[in-house]
Amino acid sequence: MHMAESAPSMVDPFGRRITYLRVSVTDRCDFRCVYCMAEDMTFLPKSEILSLEELDRLCSAFIRHGVRKLRLTGGEPLVRRNVMSLFHALGRHRATGALEELTLTTNGSQLARHAEELHACGVRRLNVSLDTLDPAKFAAITRWGKLDKVMDGLAAAKRAGLAVKINAVALKGVNDDEFDDLVAWAGDQGFDLVFIEVMPMGDLGTESRVEQYLPLSLVKARLGKRWSLDETDYRTGGPARYYTVRETGRRLGFITPLTHNFCESCNRVRLTCTGTLYMCLGQDDAADLRTPLRASEADTLLDAAIRDAIARKPKGHDFVIDRRHDRPAVARHMSVTGG
Ligand code: SAM
Ligand code: SF4
């Protein structure tokens, strides 16, 4: 299609090239992780949510504008009805080479039945969130989740030839006695592992972020006593710093979103399932892409709206957790933008 040449790639006012789009395909989830959602979450009315065809059209517009890596997330992406049809549709951009990577972040609960089909759509790696190897703790953290389902999903992903990265949120007094076990287990399984600091997003009702917050500098120092962590220059453009665990040969990452040192290399924007584009995870400014999308079948208005939005991408964010600021820095939940 000649339009592929006509859309210039997206460079923001700070010279950062935007090549990575994360798309939350639903705000719903079959878990209620304590740091992510209140148990009685209110979800968006279905009428506000983009159809899978509209999501495909939006993603395809971004690919035309230079996005090379697309991650579907949520909520839980695999609980959206018929979501595999979206993966199949997006897989065509993998087939042409326009898209270098099609991936997802999932809680793994539905992975067992989708792993093979994901591979057939061109997915080669995925992130699975798993904070503990203890079934009772898993149930307590996720409220509604079952650990054995996730383990089945992980086994299916391996069989299908999908590379797995485990995301574990570091939670003080909850899973901090298990970090060594997680490193050893991930090594045995052939998975990379990334620890994430709790971020101040969304009101959770009863839970307090100050109680959950565990600085990863401490986690890394503690792990360094048991494991040899070799520095690597592996970067994804995001807030993760990676080491190689010499004993297992696997990568170990630390995501510290509360520090600012990664904003200069930020290459990403985030789209919600209502068609709202967030230019920064830690800022409230957003662009409505649903209106231009629905206003016409041609993409002229949409393309202009995307360009305007990128021109507003802020320099960085402003997360703070301390005793005086024990409230969300941004009001939306992580399940809206998918992290
Ligand atoms: N449901 C999928 C999952 O859990 O992987 C995808 C969406 S989930 C919002 C994406 C990631 O955000 C998960 O790894 C989850 O642990 C993380 N997350 C959720 N709330 C968080 C918070 N307040 N701070 C840090 N990470 C959070
Ligand atoms: Fe659902 Fe993922 Fe949030 Fe857990 S972290 S409640 S699995 S969206």
Coordinates of C-alpha atoms and ligand atoms in Angstrom, one line a residue:
M1 CA 0.0 0.0 0.0
H2 CA 1.5 3.4 -1.0
M3 CA 0.3 4.9 2.3
A4 CA 3.0 3.1 4.1
E5 CA 5.5 5.5 2.5
S6 CA 3.4 8.6 3.0
A7 CA 3.2 8.3 6.9
P8 CA 6.3 9.8 8.4
S9 CA 7.8 8.0 11.4
M10 CA 6.9 9.5 14.8
V11 CA 9.6 11.6 16.5
D12 CA 8.6 13.5 19.6
P13 CA 9.7 17.0 20.6
F14 CA 12.7 15.5 22.5
G15 CA 14.0 13.6 19.5
R16 CA 12.7 10.3 20.7
R17 CA 11.5 7.9 17.9
I18 CA 8.3 6.1 18.9
T19 CA 8.5 2.5 17.7
Y20 CA 6.7 0.7 20.5
L21 CA 3.0 0.6 21.1
R22 CA 1.3 -1.1 24.0
V23 CA -2.4 -1.7 23.6
S24 CA -4.8 -2.5 26.4
V25 CA -7.4 -4.6 24.7
T26 CA -9.8 -4.8 27.7
D27 CA -9.9 -3.3 31.2
R28 CA -11.4 -6.6 32.5
C29 CA -9.6 -9.4 34.2
D30 CA -10.2 -12.8 35.7
F31 CA -7.8 -11.9 38.6
R32 CA -8.0 -9.1 41.2
C33 CA -4.3 -8.6 42.1
V34 CA -4.1 -6.7 45.4
Y35 CA -1.7 -4.0 44.0
C36 CA -3.6 -3.6 40.7
M37 CA -7.4 -3.7 41.3
A38 CA -9.9 -3.3 44.1
E39 CA -12.0 -6.5 44.4
D40 CA -15.2 -4.6 43.4
M41 CA -13.8 -2.9 40.4
T42 CA -16.2 -1.1 38.1
F43 CA -15.4 -1.7 34.4
L44 CA -16.2 0.3 31.4
P45 CA -19.5 -0.2 29.7
K46 CA -19.1 -2.3 26.6
S47 CA -20.3 0.5 24.3
E48 CA -17.2 2.6 25.1
I49 CA -14.8 -0.2 24.1
L50 CA -13.4 -0.3 20.6
S51 CA -14.3 -3.4 18.6
L52 CA -11.5 -5.8 17.6
E53 CA -11.7 -4.4 14.0
E54 CA -11.3 -0.9 15.3
L55 CA -8.3 -2.0 17.4
D56 CA -6.8 -3.6 14.3
R57 CA -7.3 -0.4 12.3
L58 CA -5.7 1.7 15.1
C59 CA -2.7 -0.6 15.5
S60 CA -2.3 -0.7 11.7
A61 CA -2.2 3.1 11.6
F62 CA 0.6 3.1 14.2
I63 CA 2.5 0.5 12.3
R64 CA 2.2 2.7 9.2
H65 CA 3.7 5.5 11.4
G66 CA 6.7 3.5 12.3
V67 CA 5.7 1.2 15.2
R68 CA 7.9 -1.9 15.0
K69 CA 6.9 -3.6 18.3
L70 CA 3.4 -4.1 19.5
R71 CA 2.4 -5.5 22.8
L72 CA -1.2 -6.4 23.7
T73 CA -2.0 -6.2 27.4
G74 CA -5.0 -5.3 29.6
G75 CA -6.7 -6.0 32.0
E76 CA -6.1 -9.5 30.9
P77 CA -5.8 -9.6 27.1
L78 CA -6.7 -13.3 26.8
V79 CA -10.1 -12.9 28.5
R80 CA -11.4 -10.6 25.7
R81 CA -13.8 -12.5 23.7
N82 CA -12.4 -13.6 20.3
V83 CA -9.1 -11.8 21.0
M84 CA -7.3 -14.4 18.9
S85 CA -8.9 -12.9 15.8
L86 CA -7.1 -9.7 16.6
F87 CA -3.8 -11.6 16.9
H88 CA -4.4 -13.2 13.6
A89 CA -5.2 -9.9 12.0
L90 CA -2.1 -8.3 13.4
G91 CA 0.0 -11.3 12.4
R92 CA -0.3 -10.1 8.8
H93 CA 2.1 -7.2 9.7
R94 CA 4.6 -9.8 11.0
A95 CA 4.3 -11.7 7.8
T96 CA 5.1 -8.6 5.7
G97 CA 8.0 -7.7 8.1
A98 CA 6.4 -4.3 8.9
L99 CA 6.2 -5.4 12.5
E100 CA 9.3 -6.9 14.1
E101 CA 7.6 -8.1 17.2
L102 CA 4.1 -9.0 18.2
T103 CA 3.8 -9.8 21.9
L104 CA 1.6 -9.8 24.9
T105 CA 1.6 -9.5 28.7
T106 CA -0.7 -12.0 30.4
N107 CA -1.5 -13.4 33.8
G108 CA -1.2 -16.9 32.1
S109 CA -4.6 -18.1 33.3
Q110 CA -5.8 -18.8 29.7
L111 CA -2.4 -19.5 28.1
A112 CA -2.7 -23.2 28.0
R113 CA -5.4 -23.1 25.3
H114 CA -3.9 -20.2 23.3
A115 CA -0.2 -20.8 23.3
E116 CA 0.1 -22.7 20.0
E117 CA -2.3 -20.3 18.2
L118 CA -0.3 -17.3 19.4
H119 CA 2.8 -18.8 17.9
A120 CA 1.0 -19.4 14.6
C121 CA 0.1 -15.6 14.6
G122 CA 3.8 -14.7 14.8
V123 CA 4.2 -14.3 18.5
R124 CA 7.6 -15.5 19.6
R125 CA 7.9 -14.3 23.1
L126 CA 5.6 -13.1 25.9
N127 CA 5.6 -11.8 29.4
V128 CA 3.8 -13.8 32.1
S129 CA 3.1 -12.1 35.5
L130 CA 3.8 -14.4 38.4
D131 CA 4.8 -13.1 41.8
T132 CA 5.1 -16.3 43.8
L133 CA 5.5 -20.1 43.5
D134 CA 3.4 -20.8 46.5
P135 CA -0.3 -21.7 45.7
A136 CA -1.7 -20.2 48.9
K137 CA 0.2 -16.9 48.4
F138 CA -0.7 -16.8 44.8
A139 CA -4.4 -17.1 45.7
A140 CA -3.9 -14.3 48.3
I141 CA -2.2 -11.9 45.9
T142 CA -4.4 -12.5 42.9
R143 CA -7.6 -13.1 45.0
W144 CA -9.2 -15.1 42.2
G145 CA -6.3 -16.9 40.5
K146 CA -5.2 -20.5 40.6
L147 CA -1.4 -21.2 40.4
D148 CA -1.7 -24.5 38.6
K149 CA -3.6 -23.0 35.7
V150 CA -0.7 -20.5 35.2
M151 CA 1.8 -23.3 35.5
D152 CA -0.1 -25.3 32.8
G153 CA 0.0 -22.1 30.6
L154 CA 3.7 -21.8 31.1
A155 CA 4.3 -25.4 30.1
A156 CA 2.1 -24.9 27.0
A157 CA 4.1 -21.8 26.1
K158 CA 7.3 -23.7 26.3
R159 CA 6.0 -26.5 24.2
A160 CA 4.8 -24.0 21.6
G161 CA 8.3 -22.6 21.4
L162 CA 7.4 -19.2 22.9
A163 CA 10.2 -17.5 24.9
V164 CA 8.9 -16.5 28.4
K165 CA 9.8 -13.6 30.6
I166 CA 8.3 -13.7 34.1
N167 CA 7.2 -10.4 35.6
A168 CA 7.2 -10.4 39.4
V169 CA 6.1 -7.4 41.5
A170 CA 8.3 -7.2 44.6
L171 CA 6.0 -6.9 47.6
K172 CA 7.3 -6.3 51.1
G173 CA 6.3 -9.0 53.6
V174 CA 4.5 -11.0 50.8
N175 CA 7.0 -12.5 48.4
D176 CA 10.3 -11.1 49.6
D177 CA 11.3 -14.4 51.1
E178 CA 11.0 -16.1 47.7
F179 CA 13.3 -14.1 45.4
D180 CA 16.1 -16.6 45.4
D181 CA 13.7 -19.4 44.7
L182 CA 12.2 -17.4 41.8
V183 CA 15.7 -16.9 40.3
A184 CA 16.5 -20.6 40.6
W185 CA 13.1 -21.7 39.2
A186 CA 13.3 -19.3 36.3
G187 CA 16.8 -20.6 35.5
D188 CA 15.6 -24.2 35.6
Q189 CA 12.6 -23.4 33.3
G190 CA 14.7 -21.3 30.9
F191 CA 12.7 -18.1 31.6
D192 CA 14.0 -14.6 32.0
L193 CA 12.8 -12.9 35.2
V194 CA 12.1 -9.2 35.9
F195 CA 11.3 -7.7 39.3
I196 CA 9.0 -4.7 39.3
E197 CA 8.6 -2.0 41.9
V198 CA 5.0 -1.3 43.0
M199 CA 3.8 1.8 41.2
P200 CA 1.3 4.4 42.7
M201 CA -1.5 3.9 40.2
G202 CA -5.2 3.8 40.9
D203 CA -7.0 3.8 44.2
L204 CA -7.1 0.3 45.7
G205 CA -9.5 0.6 48.5
T206 CA -8.0 -1.1 51.6
E207 CA -4.4 -1.7 50.5
S208 CA -1.6 0.8 51.3
R209 CA 1.2 1.3 48.8
V210 CA 3.6 2.3 51.5
E211 CA 3.1 -1.1 53.1
Q212 CA 3.8 -2.9 49.8
Y213 CA 6.7 -0.8 48.6
L214 CA 10.0 -2.5 48.5
P215 CA 12.9 -0.7 46.7
L216 CA 14.6 -2.9 44.2
S217 CA 18.0 -1.6 45.1
L218 CA 17.6 -3.7 48.3
V219 CA 16.3 -6.7 46.3
K220 CA 19.3 -6.5 44.0
A221 CA 21.7 -6.2 46.8
R222 CA 20.2 -9.2 48.6
L223 CA 20.2 -11.3 45.4
G224 CA 23.8 -10.3 44.8
K225 CA 24.9 -12.3 47.9
R226 CA 23.6 -15.6 46.5
W227 CA 24.0 -15.1 42.7
S228 CA 26.7 -13.7 40.4
L229 CA 25.0 -10.9 38.5
D230 CA 26.9 -9.8 35.4
E231 CA 26.0 -6.4 34.0
T232 CA 24.7 -6.4 30.4
D233 CA 24.0 -3.6 28.0
Y234 CA 20.7 -5.3 27.0
R235 CA 18.0 -2.5 26.8
T236 CA 14.5 -2.4 25.7
G237 CA 14.0 1.3 25.7
G238 CA 12.0 0.9 28.9
P239 CA 12.7 1.3 32.6
A240 CA 14.4 -2.1 33.0
R241 CA 18.0 -2.8 33.8
Y242 CA 19.3 -6.3 33.0
Y243 CA 21.9 -8.6 34.4
T244 CA 22.9 -12.1 33.5
V245 CA 22.7 -14.6 36.3
R246 CA 26.0 -16.5 35.8
E247 CA 24.8 -19.6 37.6
T248 CA 21.7 -20.0 35.4
G249 CA 22.7 -18.1 32.2
R250 CA 19.3 -16.3 32.3
R251 CA 18.6 -12.6 32.3
L252 CA 17.4 -10.9 35.4
G253 CA 15.9 -7.5 35.2
F254 CA 14.8 -4.8 37.6
I255 CA 12.1 -2.3 36.7
T256 CA 12.3 0.8 38.8
P257 CA 9.6 3.1 37.5
L258 CA 10.0 5.5 40.4
T259 CA 13.4 6.6 39.1
H260 CA 13.6 9.0 36.2
N261 CA 16.7 7.7 34.5
F262 CA 14.9 5.9 31.7
C263 CA 12.7 8.7 30.3
E264 CA 15.4 9.9 27.8
S265 CA 15.3 6.6 26.0
C266 CA 11.5 6.2 26.1
N267 CA 10.3 4.8 22.8
R268 CA 6.7 4.0 23.6
V269 CA 3.1 5.2 23.9
R270 CA 0.1 3.4 25.3
L271 CA -3.4 3.0 23.9
T272 CA -6.4 2.0 26.0
C273 CA -9.3 -0.1 24.8
T274 CA -11.4 3.0 24.4
G275 CA -9.0 4.5 22.0
T276 CA -7.3 6.9 24.4
L277 CA -3.6 7.4 23.8
Y278 CA -1.4 8.0 26.8
M279 CA 1.9 9.5 25.8
C280 CA 3.5 8.8 29.2
L281 CA 2.7 6.2 31.8
G282 CA 3.1 8.7 34.6
Q283 CA 1.2 11.7 33.2
D284 CA -2.5 12.3 32.8
D285 CA -2.4 14.0 29.4
A286 CA -4.0 11.8 26.7
A287 CA -5.4 12.0 23.2
D288 CA -8.7 10.7 22.1
L289 CA -8.2 8.6 18.9
R290 CA -11.7 7.1 19.0
T291 CA -13.4 10.2 17.7
P292 CA -11.2 10.6 14.6
L293 CA -11.3 6.8 14.1
R294 CA -15.0 6.7 14.0
A295 CA -15.5 10.0 12.1
S296 CA -14.5 8.6 8.8
E297 CA -13.5 5.4 7.1
A298 CA -10.4 7.1 5.7
D299 CA -7.5 7.5 8.1
T300 CA -6.7 11.1 7.3
L301 CA -8.2 12.5 10.6
L302 CA -6.7 9.6 12.6
D303 CA -3.2 10.2 11.2
A304 CA -3.4 13.9 12.1
A305 CA -4.6 13.0 15.6
I306 CA -1.7 10.6 16.1
R307 CA 0.8 13.2 14.9
D308 CA -0.7 15.9 17.2
A309 CA -0.5 13.4 20.1
I310 CA 3.2 12.5 19.6
A311 CA 4.0 16.3 19.4
R312 CA 2.7 16.5 23.0
K313 CA 4.7 13.6 24.5
P314 CA 6.1 14.9 27.7
K315 CA 9.7 14.7 28.7
G316 CA 9.1 12.5 31.8
H317 CA 7.0 11.6 34.7
D318 CA 6.7 12.3 38.4
F319 CA 5.9 9.2 40.5
V320 CA 6.4 9.6 44.3
I321 CA 5.7 7.1 47.1
D322 CA 6.5 8.2 50.6
R323 CA 4.5 8.6 53.8
R324 CA 3.3 12.0 52.9
H325 CA 2.2 11.0 49.4
D326 CA 0.5 7.7 50.0
R327 CA -2.0 8.2 47.2
P328 CA -1.9 7.6 43.5
A329 CA 0.2 9.9 41.4
V330 CA -2.1 9.2 38.5
A331 CA -5.7 8.2 39.2
R332 CA -6.1 5.5 36.5
H333 CA -5.4 1.9 37.4
M334 CA -2.6 -0.1 35.8
S335 CA -5.2 -2.3 34.2
V336 CA -6.3 0.8 32.1
T337 CA -3.0 1.2 30.3
G338 CA -1.6 -2.2 31.0
G339 CA 1.8 -1.2 32.4
Ligands
SAM1 N1 -3.2 -9.0 33.2 C1 -1.9 -9.0 32.6 C2 -0.8 -9.4 33.6 O1 -1.1 -9.4 34.8 O2 0.3 -9.7 33.2 C3 -1.5 -7.7 31.9 C4 -1.9 -6.4 32.6 S1 -1.0 -6.1 34.1 C5 -1.7 -4.5 34.5 C6 0.6 -5.8 33.6 C7 1.7 -5.8 34.6 O3 1.5 -4.7 35.5 C8 1.7 -7.0 35.5 O4 3.0 -7.6 35.5 C9 1.4 -6.6 36.9 O5 2.0 -7.3 37.8 C10 1.8 -5.1 36.8 N2 1.2 -4.2 37.8 C11 -0.1 -4.1 38.0 N3 -0.3 -3.1 38.9 C12 0.9 -2.7 39.3 C13 1.4 -1.7 40.2 N4 0.5 -0.9 40.9 N5 2.7 -1.5 40.3 C14 3.6 -2.2 39.5 N6 3.2 -3.1 38.7 C15 1.9 -3.4 38.5
SF4_2 FE1 -5.4 -8.6 36.3 FE2 -2.9 -8.3 35.5 FE3 -4.1 -6.5 37.1 FE4 -3.5 -8.9 38.1 S1 -2.1 -7.4 37.3 S2 -5.5 -7.8 38.3 S3 -3.8 -10.2 36.3 S4 -4.7 -6.9 35.1

